[in-house]
Amino acid sequence: MTTDNHSTLFSPLTIASPDGTGLTLRNRTILSPMCQYAVDQQDGVATDWHLQHYGAMAAGGFGMLTVESTGVCPVGRISPRDLGMYTDEQTASHRHLVSFIHAQGAAAAIQLNHAGGRGSGRPWLPGLHTGSASKEDGGWHTVGMTSESVMEGYEPTMALDNAGIKQIVASFAQAAQRADAAGYDAVQIHAAHGYLLHESLSPLVNTRTDEYGGSTENRSRFICEVVDAVRAVWPDSKPLGIRISATDWVEDGLNIATTSSLMRNLVDNHGVTWVDVSSGGLANTPLQPSGPGFHAILGAQMKEALAGNNATVSVVGGVSSPEQAETMLRTHQVDAVSIGRAAMRNPHWPAMAAGKLGVAKENIPAAPQYWRAQW
Ligand SMILES: Cc1cc2nc3c(=O)[nH]c(=O)nc-3n(C[C@H](O)[C@H](O)[C@H](O)COP(=O)(O)O)c2cc1C
């Protein structure tokens, strides 16, 4: 595909990797990870639903798809119906998915997660975003940094001891090895939205007094250990990313100054080359914004904090207008946009956006089967 000079959104993007090869995406649209709760047997294995869901997005022209939050161990899943990356059968099902995504010209990233105290959920029920799944529904007693409920509406957890934390670090590394075997091009570590790694970082909920609690350095330890363990087994030719809640939107919680300084450290010293900026997840607060491009300012602040190195910064949140996405990129607020709900409404969002932005017909990233759709 030739580069179309008229659109930055539809120009290629290379996400750096430690060995210098990098991963080049056909454009700067990234599918945001979105749990589908579509596993059949609570076995974490991808189903036909995942194939059609990600298949449509890949055929719709995304530069890269981030496959939804995938548990690094059974109690790391957000719900009993989530994908996992801890059995051979799961790995094989991901391989099938990745191969179809690649065949459509898109790159494939996977979001690896431990849901901590927000695990064992039942978010597939319309309107019910909190609360625990019953034992009959496959639920479990969750683990967390403390024994307190991580957020209103969630059950108290079992506090992880030091050995439990080390075990989870090892699970992330094993899941990354499986992700490599499945053919994924990039890993995104989930450190946002109130799940275990965000919980460990946030002073709002991490009240531990050992080396994983207290100072910012101590609260960053778990994330740094996970990043190091994954980077050690993840091929040098492949990018490692992280999704961060840049702020808790609560006084005394995380703020952009703390999170951008941690990201700078991860980029400078731990081999992270892609930072995906989101926010919130630990507190219900009216300060949490919404609306078009609602995280754009945080993305721009993160990019400024990471200036001078070659890390890719993407931002998620309310991006649905092609013109707005184009402006965010042209004004260098971010390097790429992550798109969630707009992609559920229209899996062919990139092809549609390319048409709207006047990209030359031959450069519109539509599947050949759909060329006559008049983008
Ligand atoms: C159905 C659904 C599932 C989601 N699952 C995940 C997930 O697995 N991991 C994650 O980091 N965010 C998840 N999110 C959040 C989205 O990735 C995204 O950050 C959020 O929807 C805001 O972006 P948007 O305005 O483009 O939708 C989910 C959102 C929705 C609507």
GROMACS .gro file of C-alpha atoms and ligand atoms in nm:
model
  406
    1MET     CA    1   0.000   0.000   0.000
    2THR     CA    2   0.138   0.346  -0.084
    3THR     CA    3   0.130   0.626   0.171
    4ASP     CA    4  -0.140   0.885   0.127
    5ASN     CA    5   0.011   1.221   0.213
    6HIS     CA    6  -0.326   1.377   0.284
    7SER     CA    7  -0.402   1.180   0.596
    8THR     CA    8  -0.180   1.132   0.898
    9LEU     CA    9  -0.430   0.887   1.045
   10PHE     CA   10  -0.382   0.666   0.741
   11SER     CA   11  -0.006   0.692   0.726
   12PRO     CA   12   0.196   0.394   0.852
   13LEU     CA   13   0.329   0.386   1.206
   14THR     CA   14   0.627   0.191   1.335
   15ILE     CA   15   0.618   0.091   1.700
   16ALA     CA   16   0.975   0.042   1.816
   17SER     CA   17   1.118  -0.281   1.949
   18PRO     CA   18   1.446  -0.335   2.137
   19ASP     CA   19   1.631  -0.491   1.842
   20GLY     CA   20   1.545  -0.196   1.617
   21THR     CA   21   1.323  -0.384   1.372
   22GLY     CA   22   0.994  -0.246   1.503
   23LEU     CA   23   0.637  -0.332   1.409
   24THR     CA   24   0.495  -0.131   1.121
   25LEU     CA   25   0.118  -0.080   1.113
   26ARG     CA   26  -0.062   0.007   0.792
   27ASN     CA   27  -0.227   0.303   0.967
   28ARG     CA   28  -0.268   0.464   1.309
   29THR     CA   29  -0.605   0.319   1.408
   30ILE     CA   30  -0.584   0.063   1.689
   31LEU     CA   31  -0.878  -0.142   1.808
   32SER     CA   32  -0.915  -0.089   2.182
   33PRO     CA   33  -0.936  -0.409   2.388
   34MET     CA   34  -1.299  -0.491   2.466
   35CYS     CA   35  -1.404  -0.801   2.658
   36GLN     CA   36  -1.664  -1.002   2.475
   37TYR     CA   37  -1.760  -1.242   2.756
   38ALA     CA   38  -1.810  -1.490   2.474
   39VAL     CA   39  -1.624  -1.798   2.595
   40ASP     CA   40  -1.855  -2.102   2.589
   41GLN     CA   41  -1.734  -2.338   2.859
   42GLN     CA   42  -1.558  -2.109   3.110
   43ASP     CA   43  -1.240  -2.258   2.967
   44GLY     CA   44  -1.089  -1.934   2.832
   45VAL     CA   45  -1.085  -2.067   2.474
   46ALA     CA   46  -1.167  -1.827   2.187
   47THR     CA   47  -1.488  -1.912   2.001
   48ASP     CA   48  -1.651  -1.839   1.666
   49TRP     CA   49  -1.778  -1.515   1.821
   50HIS     CA   50  -1.420  -1.393   1.870
   51LEU     CA   51  -1.332  -1.491   1.515
   52GLN     CA   52  -1.619  -1.296   1.365
   53HIS     CA   53  -1.570  -1.000   1.603
   54TYR     CA   54  -1.196  -0.957   1.543
   55GLY     CA   55  -1.224  -1.077   1.185
   56ALA     CA   56  -1.466  -0.798   1.099
   57MET     CA   57  -1.244  -0.536   1.266
   58ALA     CA   58  -0.936  -0.663   1.079
   59ALA     CA   59  -1.126  -0.664   0.749
   60GLY     CA   60  -1.254  -0.316   0.843
   61GLY     CA   61  -0.904  -0.174   0.815
   62PHE     CA   62  -0.758  -0.132   1.164
   63GLY     CA   63  -0.382  -0.099   1.170
   64MET     CA   64  -0.367  -0.316   1.480
   65LEU     CA   65  -0.624  -0.498   1.689
   66THR     CA   66  -0.576  -0.527   2.063
   67VAL     CA   67  -0.747  -0.848   2.163
   68GLU     CA   68  -0.947  -0.807   2.483
   69SER     CA   69  -0.833  -0.849   2.842
   70THR     CA   70  -0.702  -1.205   2.862
   71GLY     CA   71  -0.640  -1.370   3.197
   72VAL     CA   72  -0.285  -1.481   3.274
   73CYS     CA   73  -0.430  -1.739   3.515
   74PRO     CA   74  -0.784  -1.854   3.601
   75VAL     CA   75  -0.841  -1.603   3.883
   76GLY     CA   76  -0.683  -1.331   3.667
   77ARG     CA   77  -0.987  -1.321   3.442
   78ILE     CA   78  -1.241  -1.040   3.474
   79SER     CA   79  -1.526  -1.289   3.441
   80PRO     CA   80  -1.573  -1.665   3.399
   81ARG     CA   81  -1.651  -1.596   3.033
   82ASP     CA   82  -1.317  -1.425   2.955
   83LEU     CA   83  -1.036  -1.543   2.733
   84GLY     CA   84  -0.733  -1.699   2.900
   85MET     CA   85  -0.371  -1.756   2.804
   86TYR     CA   86  -0.267  -2.034   3.037
   87THR     CA   87  -0.359  -2.362   2.859
   88ASP     CA   88  -0.253  -2.523   2.532
   89GLU     CA   89  -0.610  -2.523   2.406
   90GLN     CA   90  -0.639  -2.149   2.468
   91THR     CA   91  -0.308  -2.086   2.292
   92ALA     CA   92  -0.423  -2.283   1.987
   93SER     CA   93  -0.750  -2.087   1.970
   94HIS     CA   94  -0.554  -1.759   1.979
   95ARG     CA   95  -0.329  -1.886   1.701
   96HIS     CA   96  -0.632  -1.936   1.479
   97LEU     CA   97  -0.755  -1.585   1.561
   98VAL     CA   98  -0.419  -1.420   1.497
   99SER     CA   99  -0.374  -1.598   1.169
  100PHE     CA  100  -0.708  -1.464   1.043
  101ILE     CA  101  -0.626  -1.111   1.164
  102HIS     CA  102  -0.291  -1.122   0.983
  103ALA     CA  103  -0.455  -1.249   0.666
  104GLN     CA  104  -0.659  -0.925   0.660
  105GLY     CA  105  -0.346  -0.709   0.679
  106ALA     CA  106  -0.376  -0.602   1.042
  107ALA     CA  107  -0.129  -0.655   1.326
  108ALA     CA  108  -0.243  -0.832   1.642
  109ALA     CA  109  -0.173  -0.730   2.001
  110ILE     CA  110  -0.307  -0.903   2.310
  111GLN     CA  111  -0.393  -0.740   2.639
  112LEU     CA  112  -0.265  -0.956   2.926
  113ASN     CA  113  -0.437  -0.896   3.256
  114HIS     CA  114  -0.481  -1.001   3.614
  115ALA     CA  115  -0.817  -0.865   3.727
  116GLY     CA  116  -0.742  -0.890   4.101
  117GLY     CA  117  -1.035  -0.773   4.315
  118ARG     CA  118  -1.238  -0.680   4.009
  119GLY     CA  119  -1.228  -1.038   3.885
  120SER     CA  120  -1.503  -1.298   3.900
  121GLY     CA  121  -1.743  -1.041   3.759
  122ARG     CA  122  -2.063  -1.083   3.566
  123PRO     CA  123  -2.045  -0.784   3.332
  124TRP     CA  124  -2.212  -0.973   3.050
  125LEU     CA  125  -2.547  -0.903   3.216
  126PRO     CA  126  -2.693  -0.584   3.066
  127GLY     CA  127  -2.676  -0.299   3.314
  128LEU     CA  128  -2.478  -0.499   3.570
  129HIS     CA  129  -2.118  -0.383   3.563
  130THR     CA  130  -2.024  -0.467   3.919
  131GLY     CA  131  -2.077  -0.755   4.156
  132SER     CA  132  -1.942  -1.105   4.166
  133ALA     CA  133  -2.045  -1.407   3.968
  134SER     CA  134  -2.192  -1.682   4.184
  135LYS     CA  135  -2.011  -2.016   4.227
  136GLU     CA  136  -2.273  -2.174   3.998
  137ASP     CA  137  -2.186  -1.914   3.735
  138GLY     CA  138  -1.818  -2.006   3.766
  139GLY     CA  139  -1.721  -1.730   4.011
  140TRP     CA  140  -1.429  -1.743   4.258
  141HIS     CA  141  -1.289  -1.571   4.567
  142THR     CA  142  -1.073  -1.293   4.428
  143VAL     CA  143  -0.722  -1.191   4.533
  144GLY     CA  144  -0.592  -0.837   4.572
  145MET     CA  145  -0.324  -0.617   4.726
  146THR     CA  146  -0.523  -0.598   5.052
  147SER     CA  147  -0.822  -0.787   5.186
  148GLU     CA  148  -1.052  -0.488   5.133
  149SER     CA  149  -1.304  -0.467   4.853
  150VAL     CA  150  -1.123  -0.281   4.575
  151MET     CA  151  -1.424  -0.070   4.490
  152GLU     CA  152  -1.785  -0.022   4.590
  153GLY     CA  153  -1.992  -0.316   4.466
  154TYR     CA  154  -1.710  -0.574   4.482
  155GLU     CA  155  -1.652  -0.849   4.738
  156PRO     CA  156  -1.360  -0.834   4.987
  157THR     CA  157  -1.053  -1.009   4.849
  158MET     CA  158  -0.776  -1.234   4.983
  159ALA     CA  159  -0.457  -1.030   5.029
  160LEU     CA  160  -0.170  -1.162   4.823
  161ASP     CA  161   0.147  -1.244   5.010
  162ASN     CA  162   0.492  -1.193   4.861
  163ALA     CA  163   0.498  -1.543   4.711
  164GLY     CA  164   0.152  -1.485   4.558
  165ILE     CA  165   0.276  -1.169   4.388
  166LYS     CA  166   0.585  -1.348   4.250
  167GLN     CA  167   0.359  -1.623   4.118
  168ILE     CA  168   0.150  -1.368   3.927
  169VAL     CA  169   0.463  -1.206   3.784
  170ALA     CA  170   0.563  -1.552   3.658
  171SER     CA  171   0.212  -1.605   3.514
  172PHE     CA  172   0.244  -1.287   3.307
  173ALA     CA  173   0.574  -1.415   3.164
  174GLN     CA  174   0.428  -1.758   3.084
  175ALA     CA  175   0.127  -1.597   2.917
  176ALA     CA  176   0.361  -1.378   2.710
  177GLN     CA  177   0.548  -1.689   2.591
  178ARG     CA  178   0.217  -1.841   2.488
  179ALA     CA  179   0.120  -1.515   2.314
  180ASP     CA  180   0.442  -1.535   2.115
  181ALA     CA  181   0.367  -1.895   2.023
  182ALA     CA  182   0.021  -1.787   1.910
  183GLY     CA  183   0.180  -1.533   1.674
  184TYR     CA  184   0.088  -1.207   1.843
  185ASP     CA  185   0.292  -0.907   1.730
  186ALA     CA  186   0.266  -0.707   2.052
  187VAL     CA  187   0.168  -0.750   2.415
  188GLN     CA  188  -0.018  -0.486   2.609
  189ILE     CA  189   0.005  -0.519   2.988
  190HIS     CA  190  -0.317  -0.402   3.151
  191ALA     CA  191  -0.230  -0.157   3.429
  192ALA     CA  192  -0.554   0.042   3.414
  193HIS     CA  193  -0.922   0.038   3.510
  194GLY     CA  194  -0.892  -0.087   3.869
  195TYR     CA  195  -0.746  -0.430   3.794
  196LEU     CA  196  -0.460  -0.575   3.996
  197LEU     CA  197  -0.167  -0.375   3.854
  198HIS     CA  198  -0.360  -0.048   3.876
  199GLU     CA  199  -0.465  -0.143   4.229
  200SER     CA  200  -0.101  -0.199   4.319
  201LEU     CA  201  -0.001   0.144   4.187
  202SER     CA  202  -0.281   0.355   4.330
  203PRO     CA  203  -0.248   0.507   4.678
  204LEU     CA  204  -0.629   0.508   4.694
  205VAL     CA  205  -0.643   0.134   4.759
  206ASN     CA  206  -0.290   0.001   4.806
  207THR     CA  207  -0.238   0.038   5.181
  208ARG     CA  208   0.027  -0.234   5.212
  209THR     CA  209   0.325  -0.167   5.433
  210ASP     CA  210   0.572  -0.411   5.273
  211GLU     CA  211   0.792  -0.346   4.969
  212TYR     CA  212   0.482  -0.337   4.745
  213GLY     CA  213   0.313  -0.052   4.933
  214GLY     CA  214   0.382   0.295   5.070
  215SER     CA  215   0.612   0.505   4.852
  216THR     CA  216   0.549   0.553   4.480
  217GLU     CA  217   0.859   0.345   4.416
  218ASN     CA  218   0.718   0.058   4.620
  219ARG     CA  219   0.373   0.085   4.460
  220SER     CA  220   0.541   0.077   4.116
  221ARG     CA  221   0.736  -0.238   4.200
  222PHE     CA  222   0.475  -0.494   4.091
  223ILE     CA  223   0.431  -0.328   3.750
  224CYS     CA  224   0.808  -0.303   3.697
  225GLU     CA  225   0.853  -0.670   3.789
  226VAL     CA  226   0.579  -0.775   3.547
  227VAL     CA  227   0.726  -0.562   3.269
  228ASP     CA  228   1.075  -0.702   3.329
  229ALA     CA  229   0.951  -1.062   3.343
  230VAL     CA  230   0.754  -1.024   3.022
  231ARG     CA  231   1.030  -0.835   2.842
  232ALA     CA  232   1.276  -1.111   2.936
  233VAL     CA  233   1.077  -1.374   2.742
  234TRP     CA  234   0.906  -1.158   2.479
  235PRO     CA  235   1.113  -1.146   2.158
  236ASP     CA  236   1.333  -0.838   2.114
  237SER     CA  237   1.180  -0.790   1.769
  238LYS     CA  238   0.833  -0.735   1.918
  239PRO     CA  239   0.699  -0.425   2.096
  240LEU     CA  240   0.584  -0.435   2.456
  241GLY     CA  241   0.307  -0.196   2.555
  242ILE     CA  242   0.117  -0.096   2.864
  243ARG     CA  243  -0.229   0.052   2.921
  244ILE     CA  244  -0.228   0.295   3.212
  245SER     CA  245  -0.496   0.480   3.403
  246ALA     CA  246  -0.317   0.815   3.387
  247THR     CA  247  -0.527   0.954   3.671
  248ASP     CA  248  -0.775   0.829   3.932
  249TRP     CA  249  -0.966   1.158   3.907
  250VAL     CA  250  -0.958   1.178   4.287
  251GLU     CA  251  -0.746   1.399   4.509
  252ASP     CA  252  -0.475   1.185   4.669
  253GLY     CA  253  -0.511   0.929   4.391
  254LEU     CA  254  -0.287   0.880   4.089
  255ASN     CA  255  -0.229   1.183   3.869
  256ILE     CA  256  -0.062   1.242   3.535
  257ALA     CA  257   0.260   1.364   3.698
  258THR     CA  258   0.311   1.032   3.879
  259THR     CA  259   0.196   0.807   3.598
  260SER     CA  260   0.391   0.986   3.325
  261SER     CA  261   0.705   0.968   3.535
  262LEU     CA  262   0.653   0.592   3.580
  263MET     CA  263   0.595   0.552   3.206
  264ARG     CA  264   0.913   0.745   3.136
  265ASN     CA  265   1.101   0.503   3.360
  266LEU     CA  266   0.942   0.200   3.190
  267VAL     CA  267   1.032   0.337   2.848
  268ASP     CA  268   1.383   0.450   2.939
  269ASN     CA  269   1.484   0.151   3.150
  270HIS     CA  270   1.249  -0.144   3.105
  271GLY     CA  271   1.191  -0.185   2.732
  272VAL     CA  272   0.833  -0.054   2.699
  273THR     CA  273   0.776   0.113   2.361
  274TRP     CA  274   0.398   0.167   2.352
  275VAL     CA  275   0.190   0.352   2.610
  276ASP     CA  276  -0.189   0.348   2.574
  277VAL     CA  277  -0.349   0.621   2.784
  278SER     CA  278  -0.678   0.573   2.964
  279SER     CA  279  -0.799   0.672   3.311
  280GLY     CA  280  -1.007   0.581   3.615
  281GLY     CA  281  -1.149   0.251   3.730
  282LEU     CA  282  -1.103   0.266   4.106
  283ALA     CA  283  -1.348   0.535   4.210
  284ASN     CA  284  -1.688   0.653   4.099
  285THR     CA  285  -1.633   1.023   4.056
  286PRO     CA  286  -1.816   1.300   3.873
  287LEU     CA  287  -1.475   1.433   3.764
  288GLN     CA  288  -1.435   1.140   3.521
  289PRO     CA  289  -1.492   1.306   3.182
  290SER     CA  290  -1.677   1.178   2.877
  291GLY     CA  291  -1.754   1.318   2.531
  292PRO     CA  292  -1.554   1.341   2.211
  293GLY     CA  293  -1.187   1.251   2.262
  294PHE     CA  294  -1.222   1.279   2.639
  295HIS     CA  295  -0.866   1.161   2.715
  296ALA     CA  296  -0.694   1.367   2.444
  297ILE     CA  297  -0.542   1.610   2.693
  298LEU     CA  298  -0.397   1.324   2.900
  299GLY     CA  299  -0.254   1.168   2.585
  300ALA     CA  300  -0.088   1.497   2.492
  301GLN     CA  301   0.057   1.531   2.842
  302MET     CA  302   0.190   1.175   2.830
  303LYS     CA  303   0.345   1.236   2.489
  304GLU     CA  304   0.514   1.549   2.616
  305ALA     CA  305   0.650   1.360   2.917
  306LEU     CA  306   0.791   1.093   2.686
  307ALA     CA  307   0.932   1.341   2.433
  308GLY     CA  308   1.280   1.264   2.309
  309ASN     CA  309   1.249   0.888   2.287
  310ASN     CA  310   1.081   0.667   2.033
  311ALA     CA  311   0.787   0.536   2.234
  312THR     CA  312   0.446   0.533   2.068
  313VAL     CA  313   0.167   0.703   2.262
  314SER     CA  314  -0.194   0.615   2.184
  315VAL     CA  315  -0.502   0.743   2.359
  316VAL     CA  316  -0.847   0.594   2.403
  317GLY     CA  317  -1.178   0.752   2.487
  318GLY     CA  318  -1.463   0.889   2.282
  319VAL     CA  319  -1.281   0.889   1.951
  320SER     CA  320  -1.549   0.846   1.688
  321SER     CA  321  -1.506   1.133   1.444
  322PRO     CA  322  -1.246   1.078   1.169
  323GLU     CA  323  -1.178   1.451   1.154
  324GLN     CA  324  -1.109   1.470   1.526
  325ALA     CA  325  -0.877   1.169   1.513
  326GLU     CA  326  -0.694   1.327   1.219
  327THR     CA  327  -0.653   1.655   1.410
  328MET     CA  328  -0.523   1.478   1.721
  329LEU     CA  329  -0.251   1.321   1.509
  330ARG     CA  330  -0.170   1.624   1.296
  331THR     CA  331  -0.123   1.838   1.604
  332HIS     CA  332   0.105   1.569   1.750
  333GLN     CA  333  -0.112   1.518   2.058
  334VAL     CA  334  -0.061   1.142   2.016
  335ASP     CA  335   0.086   0.895   1.765
  336ALA     CA  336  -0.218   0.669   1.729
  337VAL     CA  337  -0.582   0.647   1.840
  338SER     CA  338  -0.741   0.352   2.017
  339ILE     CA  339  -1.104   0.309   1.925
  340GLY     CA  340  -1.355   0.108   2.126
  341ARG     CA  341  -1.728   0.158   2.110
  342ALA     CA  342  -1.722   0.333   1.772
  343ALA     CA  343  -1.575   0.008   1.634
  344MET     CA  344  -1.855  -0.198   1.785
  345ARG     CA  345  -2.102   0.033   1.611
  346ASN     CA  346  -1.910   0.002   1.286
  347PRO     CA  347  -1.633  -0.261   1.259
  348HIS     CA  348  -1.535  -0.095   0.932
  349TRP     CA  349  -1.466   0.236   1.105
  350PRO     CA  350  -1.116   0.274   0.952
  351ALA     CA  351  -1.237   0.215   0.595
  352MET     CA  352  -1.527   0.455   0.656
  353ALA     CA  353  -1.291   0.714   0.810
  354ALA     CA  354  -1.043   0.683   0.524
  355GLY     CA  355  -1.324   0.749   0.277
  356LYS     CA  356  -1.444   1.052   0.474
  357LEU     CA  357  -1.089   1.193   0.496
  358GLY     CA  358  -1.046   1.169   0.121
  359VAL     CA  359  -0.785   0.895   0.118
  360ALA     CA  360  -0.724   0.776  -0.238
  361LYS     CA  361  -0.952   0.483  -0.324
  362GLU     CA  362  -0.663   0.241  -0.371
  363ASN     CA  363  -0.533   0.323  -0.022
  364ILE     CA  364  -0.856   0.271   0.169
  365PRO     CA  365  -0.788  -0.023   0.403
  366ALA     CA  366  -1.100  -0.220   0.311
  367ALA     CA  367  -1.101  -0.592   0.241
  368PRO     CA  368  -1.087  -0.658  -0.136
  369GLN     CA  369  -1.422  -0.832  -0.103
  370TYR     CA  370  -1.570  -0.494   0.003
  371TRP     CA  371  -1.403  -0.264  -0.249
  372ARG     CA  372  -1.732  -0.194  -0.418
  373ALA     CA  373  -1.888  -0.060  -0.100
  374GLN     CA  374  -1.807   0.298  -0.209
  375TRP     CA  375  -1.621   0.417   0.098
  376LIG     C1  376  -1.784  -0.393   2.608
  376LIG     C2  377  -1.657  -0.329   2.656
  376LIG     C3  378  -1.553  -0.410   2.701
  376LIG     C4  379  -1.433  -0.352   2.743
  376LIG     N1  380  -1.329  -0.433   2.779
  376LIG     C5  381  -1.208  -0.380   2.802
  376LIG     C6  382  -1.093  -0.461   2.816
  376LIG     O1  383  -1.098  -0.583   2.800
  376LIG     N2  384  -0.975  -0.400   2.845
  376LIG     C7  385  -0.964  -0.263   2.856
  376LIG     O2  386  -0.855  -0.212   2.882
  376LIG     N3  387  -1.071  -0.185   2.837
  376LIG     C8  388  -1.189  -0.238   2.808
  376LIG     N4  389  -1.295  -0.157   2.780
  376LIG     C9  390  -1.271  -0.012   2.769
  376LIG    C10  391  -1.240   0.024   2.623
  376LIG     O3  392  -1.123  -0.040   2.576
  376LIG    C11  393  -1.222   0.176   2.606
  376LIG     O4  394  -1.112   0.216   2.685
  376LIG    C12  395  -1.345   0.254   2.650
  376LIG     O5  396  -1.463   0.198   2.595
  376LIG    C13  397  -1.335   0.401   2.605
  376LIG     O6  398  -1.307   0.409   2.468
  376LIG     P1  399  -1.422   0.434   2.357
  376LIG     O7  400  -1.487   0.567   2.393
  376LIG     O8  401  -1.349   0.440   2.226
  376LIG     O9  402  -1.519   0.322   2.367
  376LIG    C14  403  -1.418  -0.211   2.742
  376LIG    C15  404  -1.523  -0.132   2.698
  376LIG    C16  405  -1.640  -0.188   2.653
  376LIG    C17  406  -1.749  -0.099   2.601
   0.00000   0.00000   0.00000
